[in-house]
Tab-separated table of C-alpha atoms in Angstrom:
chain	number	residue	atom	x	y	z
A	14	UNK	CA	-0.014	12.731	-32.594
A	15	UNK	CA	-0.433	9.328	-30.938
A	16	UNK	CA	0.375	9.080	-27.285
A	17	UNK	CA	0.060	6.539	-24.528
A	18	UNK	CA	-2.747	7.073	-22.044
A	19	UNK	CA	-0.992	7.087	-18.701
A	20	UNK	CA	-2.059	7.879	-15.207
A	21	UNK	CA	-0.442	10.740	-13.377
A	22	UNK	CA	1.612	10.185	-10.271
A	23	UNK	CA	-0.080	10.638	-6.934
A	24	UNK	CA	2.892	11.256	-4.716
A	25	UNK	CA	3.093	11.152	-0.988
A	26	UNK	CA	4.605	14.221	0.691
A	27	UNK	CA	8.154	14.184	1.931
A	28	UNK	CA	8.314	12.722	5.449
A	29	UNK	CA	8.462	15.404	8.090
A	30	UNK	CA	10.413	13.395	10.650
A	31	UNK	CA	13.200	11.879	8.603
A	32	UNK	CA	16.320	11.118	10.570
A	33	UNK	CA	19.623	12.686	9.611
A	34	UNK	CA	20.804	9.265	8.468
A	35	UNK	CA	17.946	9.059	5.957
A	36	UNK	CA	18.613	12.371	4.218
A	37	UNK	CA	21.635	13.847	2.450
A	38	UNK	CA	23.453	16.267	4.667
A	39	UNK	CA	22.144	19.788	4.165
A	40	UNK	CA	23.917	23.056	4.937
A	41	UNK	CA	22.717	24.993	7.990
A	42	UNK	CA	19.333	26.623	7.332
A	43	UNK	CA	20.624	30.058	8.230
A	44	UNK	CA	23.284	29.862	5.558
A	45	UNK	CA	20.932	29.614	2.597
A	46	UNK	CA	17.699	31.617	2.802
A	47	UNK	CA	16.844	30.653	-0.752
A	48	UNK	CA	13.406	32.215	-0.668
A	49	UNK	CA	14.520	35.277	1.291
A	50	UNK	CA	15.765	38.653	0.118
A	51	UNK	CA	18.992	38.749	2.133
A	52	UNK	CA	21.266	37.506	-0.635
A	53	UNK	CA	19.675	39.691	-3.295
A	54	UNK	CA	19.929	42.826	-1.191
A	55	UNK	CA	23.577	42.172	-0.376
A	56	UNK	CA	24.405	41.489	-4.005
A	57	UNK	CA	22.591	44.585	-5.255
A	58	UNK	CA	24.236	46.789	-2.643
A	59	UNK	CA	27.746	45.635	-3.507
A	60	UNK	CA	27.161	45.776	-7.247
A	61	UNK	CA	25.630	49.223	-6.995
A	62	UNK	CA	28.588	50.422	-4.946
A	63	UNK	CA	31.121	49.186	-7.471
A	64	UNK	CA	29.137	50.747	-10.299
A	65	UNK	CA	29.130	54.155	-8.605
A	66	UNK	CA	32.797	53.925	-7.734
A	67	UNK	CA	33.727	53.231	-11.355
A	68	UNK	CA	31.870	56.220	-12.737
A	69	UNK	CA	32.827	58.677	-9.969
A	70	UNK	CA	35.937	60.593	-11.206
A	71	UNK	CA	36.679	61.989	-7.759
A	72	UNK	CA	36.932	58.558	-6.243
A	73	UNK	CA	39.015	57.314	-9.149
A	74	UNK	CA	41.452	60.228	-8.835
A	75	UNK	CA	41.757	59.689	-5.100
A	76	UNK	CA	42.428	56.010	-5.658
A	77	UNK	CA	45.159	56.744	-8.186
A	78	UNK	CA	46.929	59.066	-5.725
A	79	UNK	CA	46.622	56.720	-2.797
A	80	UNK	CA	47.947	53.354	-3.924
A	81	UNK	CA	47.439	51.862	-0.491
A	82	UNK	CA	43.787	52.863	-0.540
A	83	UNK	CA	43.424	51.349	-4.010
A	84	UNK	CA	44.987	48.095	-2.868
A	85	UNK	CA	42.669	47.948	0.115
A	86	UNK	CA	39.650	48.659	-2.106
A	87	UNK	CA	40.624	45.909	-4.591
A	88	UNK	CA	41.158	43.473	-1.722
A	89	UNK	CA	37.804	44.450	-0.229
A	90	UNK	CA	36.031	43.894	-3.558
A	91	UNK	CA	37.700	40.510	-4.053
A	92	UNK	CA	36.659	39.438	-0.575
A	93	UNK	CA	33.087	40.505	-1.248
A	94	UNK	CA	33.019	38.613	-4.535
A	95	UNK	CA	34.315	35.553	-2.695
A	96	UNK	CA	31.572	35.860	-0.075
A	97	UNK	CA	28.940	36.197	-2.809
A	98	UNK	CA	30.345	33.132	-4.609
A	99	UNK	CA	30.327	31.108	-1.399
A	100	UNK	CA	26.755	32.214	-0.728
A	101	UNK	CA	25.759	31.098	-4.215
A	102	UNK	CA	27.382	27.729	-3.545
A	103	UNK	CA	25.331	27.423	-0.355
A	104	UNK	CA	22.150	28.025	-2.345
A	105	UNK	CA	23.036	25.339	-4.887
A	106	UNK	CA	23.969	22.985	-2.039
A	107	UNK	CA	20.443	23.488	-0.737
A	108	UNK	CA	19.010	22.715	-4.192
A	109	UNK	CA	21.166	19.582	-4.336
A	110	UNK	CA	19.815	18.479	-0.960
A	111	UNK	CA	16.237	19.062	-2.104
A	112	UNK	CA	16.772	17.111	-5.321
A	113	UNK	CA	18.309	14.126	-3.527
A	114	UNK	CA	15.472	14.214	-1.005
A	115	UNK	CA	12.961	14.233	-3.900
A	116	UNK	CA	14.750	11.307	-5.531
A	117	UNK	CA	14.705	9.217	-2.348
A	118	UNK	CA	11.249	9.999	-1.006
A	119	UNK	CA	9.251	10.544	-4.191
A	120	UNK	CA	11.004	9.176	-7.275
A	121	UNK	CA	12.223	5.899	-5.795
A	122	UNK	CA	9.108	5.396	-3.665
A	123	UNK	CA	6.972	5.840	-6.813
A	124	UNK	CA	9.386	4.288	-9.281
A	125	UNK	CA	6.786	2.471	-11.388
A	126	UNK	CA	4.755	5.648	-11.800
A	127	UNK	CA	7.769	7.651	-12.974
A	128	UNK	CA	8.767	4.844	-15.342
A	129	UNK	CA	5.315	5.064	-16.912
A	130	UNK	CA	5.619	8.845	-17.218
A	131	UNK	CA	8.936	8.358	-19.003
A	132	UNK	CA	6.987	6.719	-21.834
A	133	UNK	CA	4.600	9.622	-22.402
A	134	UNK	CA	2.132	12.044	-20.862
A	135	UNK	CA	-1.639	12.429	-20.915
A	136	UNK	CA	-2.522	15.377	-18.670
A	137	UNK	CA	-6.127	16.473	-18.239
A	138	UNK	CA	-5.231	20.115	-17.611
A	139	UNK	CA	-3.523	22.852	-19.575
A	140	UNK	CA	-2.565	25.652	-17.146
A	141	UNK	CA	-1.504	29.157	-18.171
A	142	UNK	CA	-0.053	30.942	-15.154
A	143	UNK	CA	2.119	33.931	-14.312
A	144	UNK	CA	5.901	33.654	-14.141
A	145	UNK	CA	5.825	35.278	-10.677
A	146	UNK	CA	7.900	33.186	-8.260
A	147	UNK	CA	5.175	33.330	-5.601
A	148	UNK	CA	2.450	31.620	-7.605
A	149	UNK	CA	3.681	28.220	-8.781
A	150	UNK	CA	0.470	26.410	-9.862
A	151	UNK	CA	1.799	22.968	-8.960
A	152	UNK	CA	2.549	24.156	-5.443
A	153	UNK	CA	-0.756	26.017	-4.962
A	154	UNK	CA	-3.107	23.511	-6.613
A	155	UNK	CA	-1.186	20.347	-5.856
A	156	UNK	CA	-0.673	19.129	-9.417
A	157	UNK	CA	1.379	15.931	-9.474
A	158	UNK	CA	3.726	14.894	-12.319
A	159	UNK	CA	1.689	14.088	-15.412
A	160	UNK	CA	-1.470	15.950	-14.352
A	161	UNK	CA	-0.992	19.400	-15.921
A	162	UNK	CA	0.770	20.801	-18.961
A	163	UNK	CA	1.899	24.236	-17.778
A	164	UNK	CA	3.110	27.373	-19.524
A	165	UNK	CA	4.007	30.488	-17.541
A	166	UNK	CA	4.515	34.011	-18.816
A	167	UNK	CA	4.424	37.577	-17.520
A	168	UNK	CA	0.864	38.366	-16.325
A	169	UNK	CA	-0.541	34.982	-17.482
A	170	UNK	CA	-1.696	36.463	-20.796
A	171	UNK	CA	-3.077	34.630	-23.825
A	172	UNK	CA	-2.489	36.534	-27.081
A	173	UNK	CA	-5.215	36.328	-29.738
A	174	UNK	CA	-4.744	33.970	-32.673
A	175	UNK	CA	-4.085	36.816	-35.116
A	176	UNK	CA	-1.026	37.973	-33.163
A	177	UNK	CA	0.995	35.129	-34.616
A	178	UNK	CA	3.417	32.639	-33.057
A	179	UNK	CA	4.568	32.812	-29.439
A	180	UNK	CA	5.631	30.206	-26.891
A	181	UNK	CA	2.196	30.480	-25.277
A	182	UNK	CA	0.164	29.553	-28.347
A	183	UNK	CA	2.750	26.932	-29.312
A	184	UNK	CA	2.094	25.314	-25.928
A	185	UNK	CA	-1.654	25.660	-26.483
A	186	UNK	CA	-1.441	23.973	-29.866
A	187	UNK	CA	0.505	21.038	-28.455
A	188	UNK	CA	-1.696	20.670	-25.359
A	189	UNK	CA	-5.006	20.848	-27.236
A	190	UNK	CA	-4.172	19.036	-30.468
A	191	UNK	CA	-1.525	16.514	-29.399
A	192	UNK	CA	-2.153	15.889	-25.701
A	193	UNK	CA	-5.910	16.460	-26.038
A	194	UNK	CA	-6.320	18.112	-22.647
A	195	UNK	CA	-9.885	18.510	-21.397
A	196	UNK	CA	-9.554	21.703	-19.365
A	197	UNK	CA	-7.697	24.971	-19.915
A	198	UNK	CA	-7.189	26.989	-16.729
A	199	UNK	CA	-5.831	30.553	-16.818
A	200	UNK	CA	-4.562	31.507	-13.361
A	201	UNK	CA	-3.975	35.118	-12.298
A	202	UNK	CA	-2.977	36.442	-8.908
A	203	UNK	CA	-2.899	39.403	-6.540
A	204	UNK	CA	-0.241	42.130	-6.777
A	205	UNK	CA	0.811	41.133	-10.298
A	206	UNK	CA	3.742	43.206	-11.546
A	207	UNK	CA	2.847	42.524	-15.167
A	208	UNK	CA	-0.652	43.925	-14.714
A	209	UNK	CA	0.781	46.940	-12.900
A	210	UNK	CA	3.055	47.525	-15.910
A	211	UNK	CA	0.022	47.230	-18.207
A	212	UNK	CA	-2.001	49.713	-16.162
A	213	UNK	CA	0.956	52.129	-15.985
A	214	UNK	CA	1.484	52.245	-19.760
A	215	UNK	CA	0.877	55.411	-21.668
A	216	UNK	CA	-0.897	55.204	-25.023
A	217	UNK	CA	1.356	54.096	-27.908
A	218	UNK	CA	4.201	53.318	-25.494
A	219	UNK	CA	6.028	50.075	-26.297
A	220	UNK	CA	9.618	50.897	-25.397
A	221	UNK	CA	10.590	47.642	-23.630
A	222	UNK	CA	10.140	43.901	-23.974
A	223	UNK	CA	7.779	43.912	-20.996
A	224	UNK	CA	5.589	46.666	-22.434
A	225	UNK	CA	5.582	45.018	-25.853
A	226	UNK	CA	4.303	41.845	-24.215
A	227	UNK	CA	1.742	43.165	-21.711
A	228	UNK	CA	0.080	45.259	-24.432
A	229	UNK	CA	-1.593	41.921	-25.259
A	230	UNK	CA	-3.861	42.807	-22.339
A	231	UNK	CA	-4.809	46.237	-23.683
A	232	UNK	CA	-8.524	45.377	-23.863
A	233	UNK	CA	-8.484	44.468	-20.176
A	234	UNK	CA	-6.839	47.792	-19.422
A	235	UNK	CA	-9.388	49.740	-21.445
A	236	UNK	CA	-12.374	47.996	-19.866
A	237	UNK	CA	-10.865	48.491	-16.405
A	238	UNK	CA	-10.371	52.213	-17.022
A	239	UNK	CA	-13.989	52.450	-18.132
A	240	UNK	CA	-15.515	50.374	-15.355
A	241	UNK	CA	-13.301	51.408	-12.431
A	242	UNK	CA	-12.374	55.014	-13.202
A	243	UNK	CA	-13.622	56.077	-9.769
A	244	UNK	CA	-11.177	53.765	-7.977
A	245	UNK	CA	-7.574	54.531	-7.067
A	246	UNK	CA	-4.696	53.011	-9.028
A	247	UNK	CA	-4.150	50.048	-6.684
A	248	UNK	CA	-7.812	49.092	-6.846
A	249	UNK	CA	-7.786	49.423	-10.618
A	250	UNK	CA	-4.854	47.014	-10.745
A	251	UNK	CA	-6.806	44.497	-8.626
A	252	UNK	CA	-9.767	44.854	-11.000
A	253	UNK	CA	-7.559	44.423	-14.073
A	254	UNK	CA	-5.906	41.296	-12.644
A	255	UNK	CA	-9.261	39.506	-12.946
A	256	UNK	CA	-10.428	41.283	-16.089
A	257	UNK	CA	-7.260	40.252	-17.926
A	258	UNK	CA	-8.000	36.604	-17.109
A	259	UNK	CA	-11.434	36.899	-18.708
A	260	UNK	CA	-10.002	38.646	-21.774
A	261	UNK	CA	-7.544	35.779	-22.105
A	262	UNK	CA	-10.463	33.329	-21.958
A	263	UNK	CA	-12.038	35.235	-24.857
A	264	UNK	CA	-8.735	35.194	-26.739
A	265	UNK	CA	-8.629	31.405	-26.406
A	266	UNK	CA	-11.783	31.226	-28.529
A	267	UNK	CA	-9.985	33.014	-31.390
A	268	UNK	CA	-8.026	29.782	-32.007
A	269	UNK	CA	-10.158	27.705	-34.426
A	270	UNK	CA	-9.095	24.336	-33.019
A	271	UNK	CA	-9.899	25.483	-29.472
A	272	UNK	CA	-13.322	26.881	-30.325
A	273	UNK	CA	-14.155	23.754	-32.315
A	274	UNK	CA	-13.428	21.474	-29.343
A	275	UNK	CA	-15.191	23.744	-26.857
A	276	UNK	CA	-18.243	23.785	-29.131
A	277	UNK	CA	-18.269	19.982	-29.249
A	278	UNK	CA	-17.984	19.703	-25.471
A	279	UNK	CA	-14.523	18.130	-25.611
A	280	UNK	CA	-12.789	21.073	-23.949
A	281	UNK	CA	-13.802	23.654	-21.339
A	282	UNK	CA	-12.185	26.974	-20.445
A	283	UNK	CA	-11.759	28.221	-16.886
A	284	UNK	CA	-10.352	31.176	-14.997
A	285	UNK	CA	-8.723	31.204	-11.573
A	286	UNK	CA	-7.465	33.953	-9.267
A	287	UNK	CA	-5.069	33.323	-6.386
A	288	UNK	CA	-4.889	35.937	-3.634
A	289	UNK	CA	-1.702	35.160	-1.752
A	290	UNK	CA	-2.395	37.775	0.941
A	291	UNK	CA	-5.326	35.897	2.510
A	292	UNK	CA	-4.748	32.609	0.639
A	293	UNK	CA	-8.017	32.325	-1.249
A	294	UNK	CA	-8.646	30.984	-4.731
A	295	UNK	CA	-11.521	31.994	-6.993
A	296	UNK	CA	-12.485	29.710	-9.857
A	297	UNK	CA	-15.018	30.209	-12.650
A	298	UNK	CA	-15.931	28.830	-16.068
A	299	UNK	CA	-16.484	30.632	-19.351
A	300	UNK	CA	-20.080	30.058	-20.499
A	301	UNK	CA	-19.389	29.242	-24.126
A	302	UNK	CA	-22.984	29.297	-25.402
A	303	UNK	CA	-23.872	32.626	-23.788
A	304	UNK	CA	-20.542	34.169	-24.793
A	305	UNK	CA	-20.940	33.004	-28.389
A	306	UNK	CA	-24.369	34.642	-28.645
A	307	UNK	CA	-22.803	37.943	-27.529
A	308	UNK	CA	-19.663	37.506	-29.623
A	309	UNK	CA	-20.132	40.638	-31.704
A	310	UNK	CA	-20.464	42.814	-28.598
A	311	UNK	CA	-17.294	41.546	-26.942
A	312	UNK	CA	-19.270	40.709	-23.801
A	313	UNK	CA	-18.469	37.448	-22.039
A	314	UNK	CA	-20.565	35.315	-19.704
A	315	UNK	CA	-19.249	33.339	-16.723
A	316	UNK	CA	-20.719	30.507	-14.672
A	317	UNK	CA	-19.914	28.078	-11.856
A	318	UNK	CA	-18.184	30.667	-9.679
A	319	UNK	CA	-16.538	29.289	-6.563
A	320	UNK	CA	-14.302	30.691	-3.846
A	321	UNK	CA	-11.981	28.322	-2.017
A	322	UNK	CA	-10.944	29.701	1.349
């Protein structure tokens, strides 16, 4: 697929000291803790209460006998729904403010760059990261528009070629064959819920969508159980978070068009691990030649290890 070779945008950060006249009016900060848990906890508590009330026959009987109590309960529920709706509106008002701020301070200030990006993309990086809301690769690694083609899934897993189509390998095919990226980076992270689900699975247990997906990392789970059997469960999960990255690097080589480009030196494969507790990032590279020589044993070789802290 032909594509224009374009430079990515290098954007300046939003100004920290913008006057109120320069920015769209935003709702009070206390009204929309969009990254907090306050709204979620309130919503869950109210929903849970209504659920229990519906299925509790004693409460239903009491409500039917006391019409005034029923009326008050209905009114109370309506008021709560209204509060939740208003809170949701506050959150979207905050998103609106952020978008308009982005448009003014990034899009319009870098208009030519964004016009070029509208014609096509030529990123150097393909990034496979976890869907976890705490580990956005563009935020952590500073990717600007046009620099990285990103796919995110639960536990940042790469299924082997023989598993068949998925959105992850569809993205890989497009990034490698059409966009001709030069680097593939698989990024894992600390306290990954997907890896915890993988490590908690019982043998032959695939009863949910999550379990059916994370079983892709079964080899990482098996090697972790073998290598870290003396560690407690939490430590095993930490071990598996990194081991699953390396197993995904191996799985990348099962795709013929990836291995062919890696072998020719046109593409390199890398792993990364973000620890958001102490804010460190580990980066390493799969040693293709050494790994290929040990292919039959399933043993991989890594090089160029770095820790950014």
